[in-house]
């Protein structure tokens, strides 16, 4: 009796059926392709998913094999109702139609979906299940990489480009002489998607798939594929880490190492793109692991190069908020939150930190203080020192600056009157202890003030009130000329000068102490 096989969507996408035919395991067999499979792949291709295109290419190859007489190919079963293809993963309706086709024709169901295989066996359908296998890493784009290549940029109609070097010494170079054709780039994109679908979930997976954009993680390679209408042409960007280091490879002071291993539980690692933030963060994660701490990561895509003992979490059901709910139950000692960009990312970081979990957030910033700017307006000002205690700025692959945050009630720098005291966040250089910035509320606005600029602000703020303060103190006609360097000339009538200066100068000294200005008292002409 002729053996009949019915493949489901999973094995069509991962190319397993054509592999079996070419290997001789299904040579001469009759293959019935459910119309539901074609409908699901058509829907995926229409919404711009690379998996749809890969699956339709596999069907085209099956048709060619049928024409060559290597298999007998037929189509059977109903097309799904409108909406069933869109909800295929959630409802299982497409899988049910495929199983019904296999049962009707007494066929063997071929699948790489474990649930589909188990349900088929429960329904009395013979199933051939294939575990995801480890893929052979022989992708075409690998030929563009050298040990010093940070990223490769491939676009139709353009010469291939690569960033080569190390952080701080990166050069963009042409790595080909001829412009890539659309077919060249499409072939490499298809190859990446096929490997991602065929590979094991720990080595290759699709991180993001939206209309016009797909992000795939292939071991240490992060591949971003962009298509029209999202981009103006087909483009592939592949990023590859060139270094894996430990925290010992960074020239950190003992004081900083002690802080990272002890008191620092709200760490922000910041720096410009390509500065080496991910490399440092991965080293820090393994540093915590070596200290006998449970470490997890939250990433999208999951591209941190860490050891297997550190579990890497993606957005659960498309949301890091759901991921954080699970992590609050898991209760790790430290969580690495890679690439904080949106407001929701900063709020999730805050919630987890306030729940008692040590957090390390990664933020893009050109200056270390810009990392604090990202929190202002997204988190209550008084909460910031409770969730962020250490800022590590990475540039050119090295730790360039470290800040610590402290919360005090004081008169902000540049103000003199005691009734202006308010809660102030002091941003201090960690190594020297010197205050470099103060953050506080001034009216309705949040001020982030460089302390070195405080004297200039003092003139702007105090001068506006200086005439009023002096007028209430002298209680007579006067003229005031404000000079640079917190100096002022006070012009008074001859008879008022002794009264304003006071006995042994006590009155004028009190005014100087109150305002922060030094007064030169002169006779008014």
Short mmCIF file of C-alpha atoms in Angstrom, two decimals:
data_model
loop_
_atom_site.label_atom_id
_atom_site.label_comp_id
_atom_site.label_asym_id
_atom_site.label_seq_id
_atom_site.Cartn_x
_atom_site.Cartn_y
_atom_site.Cartn_z
CA UNK A 1 0.00 0.00 0.00
CA UNK A 2 1.32 3.45 -0.99
CA UNK A 3 2.49 5.52 1.95
CA UNK A 4 0.86 8.95 2.14
CA UNK A 5 2.31 11.89 4.02
CA UNK A 6 0.73 15.18 5.10
CA UNK A 7 3.19 17.94 6.17
CA UNK A 8 2.07 20.76 8.46
CA UNK A 9 3.18 24.39 8.35
CA UNK A 10 6.15 23.91 10.70
CA UNK A 11 8.02 21.43 8.48
CA UNK A 12 7.21 23.38 5.32
CA UNK A 13 8.76 26.53 6.81
CA UNK A 14 11.86 24.79 8.15
CA UNK A 15 12.48 22.96 4.85
CA UNK A 16 12.42 19.50 6.41
CA UNK A 17 10.20 17.92 3.70
CA UNK A 18 12.51 18.70 0.78
CA UNK A 19 15.44 17.52 2.90
CA UNK A 20 13.72 14.14 3.45
CA UNK A 21 12.93 13.82 -0.25
CA UNK A 22 16.49 14.61 -1.32
CA UNK A 23 17.81 12.19 1.31
CA UNK A 24 15.67 9.44 -0.22
CA UNK A 25 13.44 8.92 2.83
CA UNK A 26 10.31 10.12 1.00
CA UNK A 27 11.39 9.26 -2.53
CA UNK A 28 8.38 8.26 -4.63
CA UNK A 29 5.95 8.99 -1.83
CA UNK A 30 2.59 10.67 -2.18
CA UNK A 31 2.48 14.00 -0.38
CA UNK A 32 -0.84 15.71 0.28
CA UNK A 33 -0.45 19.40 0.99
CA UNK A 34 -3.40 20.84 2.96
CA UNK A 35 -4.85 24.04 1.52
CA UNK A 36 -4.83 25.36 5.09
CA UNK A 37 -1.02 25.31 5.03
CA UNK A 38 -0.92 27.40 1.86
CA UNK A 39 -3.46 29.83 3.33
CA UNK A 40 -1.44 30.29 6.52
CA UNK A 41 1.78 30.88 4.60
CA UNK A 42 0.01 33.28 2.24
CA UNK A 43 -1.24 35.27 5.24
CA UNK A 44 2.25 35.41 6.77
CA UNK A 45 3.75 36.60 3.48
CA UNK A 46 1.02 39.25 3.06
CA UNK A 47 1.76 40.77 6.47
CA UNK A 48 5.47 40.88 5.65
CA UNK A 49 6.74 37.95 7.70
CA UNK A 50 9.87 36.30 6.35
CA UNK A 51 8.57 32.87 7.41
CA UNK A 52 5.72 33.16 4.92
CA UNK A 53 8.09 33.78 2.06
CA UNK A 54 10.35 30.92 3.17
CA UNK A 55 7.40 28.51 3.34
CA UNK A 56 6.06 29.48 -0.10
CA UNK A 57 9.56 28.97 -1.55
CA UNK A 58 9.55 25.46 -0.02
CA UNK A 59 6.20 24.68 -1.70
CA UNK A 60 7.59 25.91 -5.04
CA UNK A 61 10.48 23.48 -4.59
CA UNK A 62 8.03 20.64 -3.84
CA UNK A 63 6.23 21.42 -7.08
CA UNK A 64 9.54 21.18 -8.98
CA UNK A 65 10.33 17.84 -7.31
CA UNK A 66 6.87 16.63 -8.33
CA UNK A 67 7.51 17.63 -11.96
CA UNK A 68 10.75 15.67 -11.82
CA UNK A 69 8.78 12.60 -10.75
CA UNK A 70 10.46 12.29 -7.36
CA UNK A 71 7.14 12.62 -5.47
CA UNK A 72 3.41 12.70 -6.17
CA UNK A 73 1.99 16.01 -4.95
CA UNK A 74 -1.71 16.68 -4.29
CA UNK A 75 -3.73 19.37 -2.54
CA UNK A 76 -6.62 18.64 -0.21
CA UNK A 77 -8.82 20.01 2.54
CA UNK A 78 -10.71 23.27 2.98
CA UNK A 79 -9.23 26.74 3.18
CA UNK A 80 -9.58 28.26 6.66
CA UNK A 81 -12.29 30.79 7.44
CA UNK A 82 -11.34 34.50 7.40
CA UNK A 83 -9.41 35.28 10.57
CA UNK A 84 -8.36 31.68 11.28
CA UNK A 85 -4.98 32.14 9.57
CA UNK A 86 -4.36 35.33 11.58
CA UNK A 87 -5.19 33.57 14.86
CA UNK A 88 -3.53 30.26 13.94
CA UNK A 89 -1.07 30.19 16.86
CA UNK A 90 -3.66 31.03 19.49
CA UNK A 91 -6.67 28.97 18.43
CA UNK A 92 -5.07 25.92 16.81
CA UNK A 93 -7.79 25.90 14.09
CA UNK A 94 -5.27 25.54 11.25
CA UNK A 95 -3.56 22.60 12.99
CA UNK A 96 -6.97 20.95 13.46
CA UNK A 97 -7.73 21.25 9.70
CA UNK A 98 -4.32 19.74 8.86
CA UNK A 99 -4.92 16.79 11.21
CA UNK A 100 -8.35 16.25 9.67
CA UNK A 101 -6.75 15.99 6.21
CA UNK A 102 -4.24 13.42 7.51
CA UNK A 103 -6.99 11.40 9.17
CA UNK A 104 -9.25 11.47 6.10
CA UNK A 105 -6.49 10.09 3.87
CA UNK A 106 -5.02 7.68 6.45
CA UNK A 107 -1.75 9.56 6.06
CA UNK A 108 1.29 10.08 8.25
CA UNK A 109 1.45 13.60 9.65
CA UNK A 110 4.91 15.18 9.41
CA UNK A 111 5.53 17.92 11.96
CA UNK A 112 8.19 19.62 14.04
CA UNK A 113 5.54 21.02 16.41
CA UNK A 114 5.53 18.89 19.55
CA UNK A 115 1.98 19.82 20.56
CA UNK A 116 0.70 19.03 17.07
CA UNK A 117 2.39 15.62 17.25
CA UNK A 118 0.92 14.82 20.68
CA UNK A 119 -2.61 15.86 19.70
CA UNK A 120 -2.38 13.82 16.48
CA UNK A 121 -1.38 10.69 18.40
CA UNK A 122 -4.22 11.31 20.87
CA UNK A 123 -6.62 11.37 17.89
CA UNK A 124 -5.20 8.10 16.50
CA UNK A 125 -3.24 9.71 13.68
CA UNK A 126 0.22 8.38 12.89
CA UNK A 127 2.73 11.22 13.29
CA UNK A 128 6.35 11.66 12.31
CA UNK A 129 7.87 14.22 14.70
CA UNK A 130 11.25 15.87 14.11
CA UNK A 131 13.11 17.59 16.92
CA UNK A 132 14.71 20.92 15.98
CA UNK A 133 18.23 19.97 15.04
CA UNK A 134 21.49 21.80 15.48
CA UNK A 135 22.18 23.65 12.28
CA UNK A 136 25.41 23.78 10.38
CA UNK A 137 26.76 27.28 10.38
CA UNK A 138 27.64 27.84 6.71
CA UNK A 139 25.84 31.07 5.88
CA UNK A 140 27.00 33.24 3.00
CA UNK A 141 27.22 36.42 5.03
CA UNK A 142 29.94 34.82 7.19
CA UNK A 143 32.40 35.31 4.33
CA UNK A 144 32.21 39.06 4.96
CA UNK A 145 33.39 38.74 8.58
CA UNK A 146 36.90 38.81 10.00
CA UNK A 147 37.83 38.59 13.70
CA UNK A 148 37.91 42.43 13.77
CA UNK A 149 34.54 42.98 12.05
CA UNK A 150 31.93 44.57 14.27
CA UNK A 151 29.07 44.73 11.76
CA UNK A 152 28.27 44.12 8.09
CA UNK A 153 25.80 46.24 6.11
CA UNK A 154 24.25 44.74 2.98
CA UNK A 155 21.76 46.64 0.80
CA UNK A 156 20.50 46.06 -2.71
CA UNK A 157 22.15 48.37 -5.22
CA UNK A 158 25.05 49.15 -2.84
CA UNK A 159 28.56 47.87 -2.26
CA UNK A 160 28.83 45.76 0.95
CA UNK A 161 30.13 47.76 3.91
CA UNK A 162 31.62 46.74 7.25
CA UNK A 163 32.62 48.43 10.48
CA UNK A 164 36.04 47.12 11.40
CA UNK A 165 38.21 47.75 14.44
CA UNK A 166 37.53 48.14 18.15
CA UNK A 167 35.47 50.65 20.14
CA UNK A 168 37.08 54.05 19.69
CA UNK A 169 38.97 52.94 16.57
CA UNK A 170 36.16 51.85 14.23
CA UNK A 171 36.38 52.40 10.47
CA UNK A 172 33.66 51.94 7.86
CA UNK A 173 35.15 50.12 4.86
CA UNK A 174 33.94 48.73 1.56
CA UNK A 175 34.33 44.94 1.60
CA UNK A 176 33.29 44.26 -1.97
CA UNK A 177 33.84 45.74 -5.40
CA UNK A 178 30.46 45.08 -6.99
CA UNK A 179 27.05 46.34 -5.97
CA UNK A 180 24.68 43.75 -4.54
CA UNK A 181 21.66 42.83 -6.67
CA UNK A 182 18.19 42.42 -5.11
CA UNK A 183 18.54 38.68 -5.75
CA UNK A 184 21.84 38.55 -3.82
CA UNK A 185 20.35 40.20 -0.74
CA UNK A 186 17.08 38.25 -0.99
CA UNK A 187 18.97 34.97 -1.10
CA UNK A 188 20.92 35.83 2.04
CA UNK A 189 17.76 36.99 3.82
CA UNK A 190 16.00 33.74 2.92
CA UNK A 191 19.00 31.75 4.12
CA UNK A 192 18.97 33.54 7.51
CA UNK A 193 15.23 32.90 7.99
CA UNK A 194 15.51 29.24 7.01
CA UNK A 195 18.37 28.67 9.44
CA UNK A 196 16.40 30.40 12.19
CA UNK A 197 13.39 28.13 11.59
CA UNK A 198 15.44 24.95 11.31
CA UNK A 199 17.86 25.57 14.15
CA UNK A 200 17.44 24.67 17.80
CA UNK A 201 15.74 27.29 19.94
CA UNK A 202 18.94 27.94 21.92
CA UNK A 203 21.07 28.67 18.85
CA UNK A 204 18.80 30.37 16.31
CA UNK A 205 15.49 32.11 16.73
CA UNK A 206 13.39 34.93 15.32
CA UNK A 207 13.25 37.70 17.93
CA UNK A 208 11.05 40.24 16.14
CA UNK A 209 8.85 39.74 13.08
CA UNK A 210 6.75 42.61 11.79
CA UNK A 211 5.66 43.88 8.43
CA UNK A 212 8.84 44.98 6.69
CA UNK A 213 11.21 44.11 9.55
CA UNK A 214 12.62 40.90 11.01
CA UNK A 215 15.31 40.49 13.67
CA UNK A 216 16.98 37.09 13.95
CA UNK A 217 19.55 35.93 16.50
CA UNK A 218 21.94 33.30 15.10
CA UNK A 219 24.22 32.36 17.96
CA UNK A 220 26.36 35.49 18.41
CA UNK A 221 25.12 37.15 15.20
CA UNK A 222 22.21 39.61 15.36
CA UNK A 223 20.63 39.96 11.91
CA UNK A 224 18.18 42.79 11.18
CA UNK A 225 16.33 42.46 7.86
CA UNK A 226 14.42 45.48 6.53
CA UNK A 227 12.11 45.49 3.50
CA UNK A 228 9.90 48.04 1.74
CA UNK A 229 7.67 49.76 2.71
CA UNK A 230 9.53 50.00 6.04
CA UNK A 231 12.81 50.72 4.22
CA UNK A 232 13.44 52.08 0.74
CA UNK A 233 15.13 48.85 -0.27
CA UNK A 234 15.98 45.36 0.95
CA UNK A 235 18.71 45.64 3.57
CA UNK A 236 20.44 43.28 6.01
CA UNK A 237 22.54 44.45 8.96
CA UNK A 238 24.49 41.80 10.86
CA UNK A 239 26.14 42.74 14.15
CA UNK A 240 28.76 40.54 15.78
CA UNK A 241 30.59 41.07 19.10
CA UNK A 242 34.34 41.13 18.65
CA UNK A 243 35.37 40.85 22.29
CA UNK A 244 34.39 38.82 25.31
CA UNK A 245 36.06 40.05 28.44
CA UNK A 246 35.76 39.72 32.20
CA UNK A 247 35.46 42.55 34.69
CA UNK A 248 39.11 41.94 35.59
CA UNK A 249 40.09 43.11 32.11
CA UNK A 250 38.83 46.61 32.93
CA UNK A 251 41.21 48.83 34.97
CA UNK A 252 38.69 49.47 37.76
CA UNK A 253 39.69 50.78 41.14
CA UNK A 254 39.27 48.56 44.18
CA UNK A 255 36.78 51.12 45.50
CA UNK A 256 34.58 50.69 42.41
CA UNK A 257 34.83 46.89 42.45
CA UNK A 258 33.81 46.89 46.11
CA UNK A 259 30.82 49.09 45.31
CA UNK A 260 29.70 46.91 42.37
CA UNK A 261 29.97 43.77 44.48
CA UNK A 262 28.27 45.27 47.51
CA UNK A 263 26.31 48.49 47.77
CA UNK A 264 25.47 49.13 44.09
CA UNK A 265 22.10 47.53 43.37
CA UNK A 266 20.66 50.17 41.05
CA UNK A 267 23.27 50.42 38.30
CA UNK A 268 22.89 52.21 34.96
CA UNK A 269 25.45 51.39 32.25
CA UNK A 270 25.34 54.11 29.61
CA UNK A 271 27.28 55.28 26.59
CA UNK A 272 26.91 56.03 22.88
CA UNK A 273 26.06 53.24 20.38
CA UNK A 274 29.01 50.93 19.74
CA UNK A 275 30.91 52.13 22.81
CA UNK A 276 31.11 48.68 24.43
CA UNK A 277 28.12 48.81 26.81
CA UNK A 278 26.96 45.26 26.07
CA UNK A 279 30.49 43.88 26.49
CA UNK A 280 30.85 45.54 29.89
CA UNK A 281 27.35 44.51 30.96
CA UNK A 282 27.97 40.87 30.04
CA UNK A 283 31.21 40.97 32.07
CA UNK A 284 29.32 42.51 35.01
CA UNK A 285 26.63 39.81 34.81
CA UNK A 286 29.26 37.07 34.99
CA UNK A 287 30.99 38.98 37.83
CA UNK A 288 27.76 38.76 39.85
CA UNK A 289 27.40 35.07 38.96
CA UNK A 290 30.92 34.43 40.26
CA UNK A 291 29.82 36.08 43.53
CA UNK A 292 27.22 33.30 43.92
CA UNK A 293 24.31 35.46 42.81
CA UNK A 294 21.32 34.40 40.68
CA UNK A 295 21.43 36.52 37.52
CA UNK A 296 18.81 36.86 34.76
CA UNK A 297 18.57 39.15 31.74
CA UNK A 298 15.71 40.93 29.98
CA UNK A 299 16.62 41.51 26.32
CA UNK A 300 15.11 42.03 22.91
CA UNK A 301 16.94 40.77 20.97
CA UNK A 302 18.78 38.37 23.28
CA UNK A 303 22.30 39.13 22.14
CA UNK A 304 24.32 39.45 25.35
CA UNK A 305 27.18 36.95 25.28
CA UNK A 306 26.80 35.33 28.70
CA UNK A 307 27.33 31.83 30.07
CA UNK A 308 24.50 29.27 30.09
CA UNK A 309 23.95 29.66 33.83
CA UNK A 310 22.51 33.14 33.16
CA UNK A 311 19.01 32.77 31.72
CA UNK A 312 18.09 35.30 29.03
CA UNK A 313 14.41 36.32 28.94
CA UNK A 314 12.58 37.89 26.00
CA UNK A 315 9.34 39.93 26.19
CA UNK A 316 6.58 37.54 27.32
CA UNK A 317 3.58 37.85 24.98
CA UNK A 318 5.31 40.87 23.50
CA UNK A 319 5.65 42.75 26.80
CA UNK A 320 8.50 43.13 29.27
CA UNK A 321 5.87 43.93 31.87
CA UNK A 322 4.76 40.29 31.68
CA UNK A 323 8.41 39.20 31.88
CA UNK A 324 8.90 41.29 35.02
CA UNK A 325 5.85 39.63 36.61
CA UNK A 326 7.56 36.24 36.20
CA UNK A 327 10.91 37.55 37.41
CA UNK A 328 9.30 38.93 40.56
CA UNK A 329 8.26 35.35 41.30
CA UNK A 330 11.67 33.93 40.33
CA UNK A 331 13.37 36.52 42.59
CA UNK A 332 16.86 36.73 41.07
CA UNK A 333 19.56 38.64 42.94
CA UNK A 334 20.33 40.74 39.85
CA UNK A 335 18.51 41.38 36.57
CA UNK A 336 20.22 42.88 33.54
CA UNK A 337 17.75 45.07 31.60
CA UNK A 338 19.32 45.57 28.18
CA UNK A 339 18.38 48.52 25.96
CA UNK A 340 16.02 50.69 28.03
CA UNK A 341 14.40 53.14 25.62
CA UNK A 342 10.65 53.53 26.14
CA UNK A 343 8.88 54.98 29.16
CA UNK A 344 7.55 51.52 30.03
CA UNK A 345 11.14 50.21 30.25
CA UNK A 346 12.08 52.81 32.88
CA UNK A 347 8.92 52.13 34.88
CA UNK A 348 9.53 48.37 34.84
CA UNK A 349 13.13 48.96 35.96
CA UNK A 350 11.81 51.15 38.81
CA UNK A 351 9.16 48.65 39.91
CA UNK A 352 11.65 45.78 40.02
CA UNK A 353 14.25 47.84 41.87
CA UNK A 354 11.69 48.99 44.46
CA UNK A 355 10.68 45.34 44.88
CA UNK A 356 14.22 44.62 46.09
CA UNK A 357 15.81 43.12 42.98
CA UNK A 358 19.28 44.37 42.06
CA UNK A 359 19.04 45.98 38.63
CA UNK A 360 21.54 46.82 35.90
CA UNK A 361 19.97 48.91 33.13
CA UNK A 362 21.60 49.68 29.78
CA UNK A 363 20.86 53.10 28.28
CA UNK A 364 22.08 54.98 25.20
CA UNK A 365 23.59 58.32 26.25
CA UNK A 366 26.33 60.61 24.95
CA UNK A 367 27.10 61.92 28.46
CA UNK A 368 26.70 60.16 31.81
CA UNK A 369 24.27 62.81 33.09
CA UNK A 370 22.03 62.11 30.07
CA UNK A 371 21.17 58.74 31.64
CA UNK A 372 19.52 60.65 34.51
CA UNK A 373 17.73 62.88 32.00
CA UNK A 374 16.06 59.72 30.69
CA UNK A 375 14.50 59.07 34.11
CA UNK A 376 13.33 62.66 34.75
CA UNK A 377 9.66 63.01 33.89
CA UNK A 378 9.21 59.26 33.71
CA UNK A 379 9.80 58.56 37.39
CA UNK A 380 9.06 60.76 40.41
CA UNK A 381 12.14 62.85 41.20
CA UNK A 382 12.30 61.68 44.82
CA UNK A 383 12.32 58.05 43.73
CA UNK A 384 15.35 58.32 41.42
CA UNK A 385 18.05 58.00 44.16
CA UNK A 386 16.21 54.95 45.53
CA UNK A 387 16.34 53.11 42.19
CA UNK A 388 19.62 54.43 40.74
CA UNK A 389 22.70 54.64 42.92
CA UNK A 390 25.54 54.17 40.42
CA UNK A 391 26.01 55.33 36.82
CA UNK A 392 28.82 53.79 34.77
CA UNK A 393 29.67 55.62 31.55
CA UNK A 394 31.35 53.55 28.83
CA UNK A 395 33.16 55.11 25.90
CA UNK A 396 35.67 53.61 23.46
CA UNK A 397 35.40 50.29 25.28
CA UNK A 398 36.53 51.67 28.65
CA UNK A 399 34.93 52.98 31.83
CA UNK A 400 35.28 56.75 31.41
CA UNK A 401 33.22 58.03 34.34
CA UNK A 402 31.32 56.74 37.37
CA UNK A 403 28.70 58.74 39.24
CA UNK A 404 26.96 58.02 42.51
CA UNK A 405 23.67 59.60 43.56
CA UNK A 406 22.80 60.90 47.03
CA UNK A 407 19.61 62.53 48.30
CA UNK A 408 19.77 65.52 50.68
CA UNK A 409 17.64 68.41 51.86
CA UNK A 410 19.70 71.57 51.40
CA UNK A 411 19.85 74.98 49.79
CA UNK A 412 20.78 74.34 46.15
CA UNK A 413 24.15 75.57 45.01
CA UNK A 414 23.91 79.18 43.85
CA UNK A 415 21.12 80.11 46.26
CA UNK A 416 21.67 81.78 49.64
CA UNK A 417 18.45 82.14 51.55
CA UNK A 418 17.73 79.34 54.00
CA UNK A 419 14.04 79.33 53.15
CA UNK A 420 14.99 78.07 49.67
CA UNK A 421 16.08 74.70 51.08
CA UNK A 422 14.52 71.74 49.27
CA UNK A 423 15.18 68.06 48.44
CA UNK A 424 18.23 67.89 46.17
CA UNK A 425 19.79 64.93 44.35
CA UNK A 426 23.58 65.28 44.34
CA UNK A 427 25.37 63.63 41.44
CA UNK A 428 28.91 62.97 42.63
CA UNK A 429 32.06 61.79 40.93
CA UNK A 430 32.48 58.38 42.52
CA UNK A 431 36.26 58.44 42.76
CA UNK A 432 36.70 62.00 44.10
CA UNK A 433 33.40 62.51 45.91
CA UNK A 434 33.02 65.95 44.33
CA UNK A 435 29.49 67.12 43.47
CA UNK A 436 29.20 67.74 39.72
CA UNK A 437 25.43 68.17 39.31
CA UNK A 438 22.43 68.98 41.47
CA UNK A 439 18.88 67.98 40.55
CA UNK A 440 15.91 69.66 42.18
CA UNK A 441 12.51 71.22 41.60
CA UNK A 442 12.39 74.97 40.91
CA UNK A 443 8.76 75.98 40.61
CA UNK A 444 7.16 73.57 38.19
CA UNK A 445 10.43 72.77 36.44
CA UNK A 446 13.05 70.12 37.18
CA UNK A 447 16.54 71.62 37.14
CA UNK A 448 19.65 69.56 36.38
CA UNK A 449 22.40 72.06 37.14
CA UNK A 450 26.16 71.63 36.70
CA UNK A 451 27.64 72.84 39.95
CA UNK A 452 30.38 74.68 38.04
CA UNK A 453 27.59 76.72 36.42
CA UNK A 454 25.88 77.38 39.73
CA UNK A 455 27.58 80.73 40.22
CA UNK A 456 26.30 81.98 36.88
CA UNK A 457 22.79 80.84 37.74
CA UNK A 458 23.15 82.50 41.13
CA UNK A 459 23.46 85.89 39.42
CA UNK A 460 20.37 85.25 37.33
CA UNK A 461 18.29 84.04 40.25
CA UNK A 462 19.49 86.39 43.05
CA UNK A 463 19.74 89.55 41.00
CA UNK A 464 16.02 89.36 40.27
CA UNK A 465 15.34 89.52 44.04
CA UNK A 466 18.37 91.53 45.14
CA UNK A 467 16.76 94.97 44.82
CA UNK A 468 13.82 93.82 46.91
CA UNK A 469 16.04 92.34 49.66
CA UNK A 470 18.29 95.42 49.79
CA UNK A 471 15.27 97.77 49.78
CA UNK A 472 13.72 96.00 52.76
CA UNK A 473 17.09 96.14 54.59
CA UNK A 474 18.04 99.80 54.02
CA UNK A 475 14.51 101.31 54.04
CA UNK A 476 15.64 104.38 52.10
CA UNK A 477 16.32 105.51 48.55
CA UNK A 478 19.25 103.71 46.88
CA UNK A 479 20.78 102.76 43.57
CA UNK A 480 22.32 99.36 42.92
CA UNK A 481 24.86 98.31 40.33
CA UNK A 482 25.47 94.56 40.10
CA UNK A 483 28.95 93.48 39.01
CA UNK A 484 30.46 90.15 38.05
CA UNK A 485 31.80 87.84 40.73
CA UNK A 486 28.91 88.39 43.18
CA UNK A 487 29.84 91.98 43.80
CA UNK A 488 27.59 95.04 43.85
CA UNK A 489 27.90 98.79 44.38
CA UNK A 490 25.28 100.28 46.71
CA UNK A 491 24.75 104.03 46.24
CA UNK A 492 23.21 105.87 49.22
CA UNK A 493 22.86 109.42 50.44
CA UNK A 494 25.62 110.57 52.77
CA UNK A 495 23.30 110.68 55.79
CA UNK A 496 22.10 107.06 55.24
CA UNK A 497 25.53 105.44 54.82
CA UNK A 498 26.40 105.11 58.54
CA UNK A 499 23.01 103.59 59.34
CA UNK A 500 23.27 101.00 56.52
CA UNK A 501 26.85 100.06 57.37
CA UNK A 502 25.99 99.78 61.06
CA UNK A 503 28.20 99.71 64.11
CA UNK A 504 31.52 98.06 63.20
CA UNK A 505 29.93 97.11 59.84
CA UNK A 506 27.58 94.56 61.34
CA UNK A 507 24.50 95.68 59.39
CA UNK A 508 26.14 95.53 55.97
CA UNK A 509 27.84 92.22 56.86
CA UNK A 510 24.46 90.74 57.72
CA UNK A 511 23.13 91.87 54.34
CA UNK A 512 26.16 90.36 52.58
CA UNK A 513 25.68 87.07 54.40
CA UNK A 514 22.00 86.98 53.49
CA UNK A 515 22.46 87.72 49.79
CA UNK A 516 25.85 86.22 49.02
CA UNK A 517 27.02 89.51 47.54
CA UNK A 518 29.89 91.78 48.64
CA UNK A 519 28.75 95.41 48.74
CA UNK A 520 30.84 98.49 48.02
CA UNK A 521 28.90 101.33 49.69
CA UNK A 522 29.34 104.69 47.96
CA UNK A 523 27.80 108.11 48.24
CA UNK A 524 25.01 108.77 45.82
CA UNK A 525 25.67 111.70 43.50
#
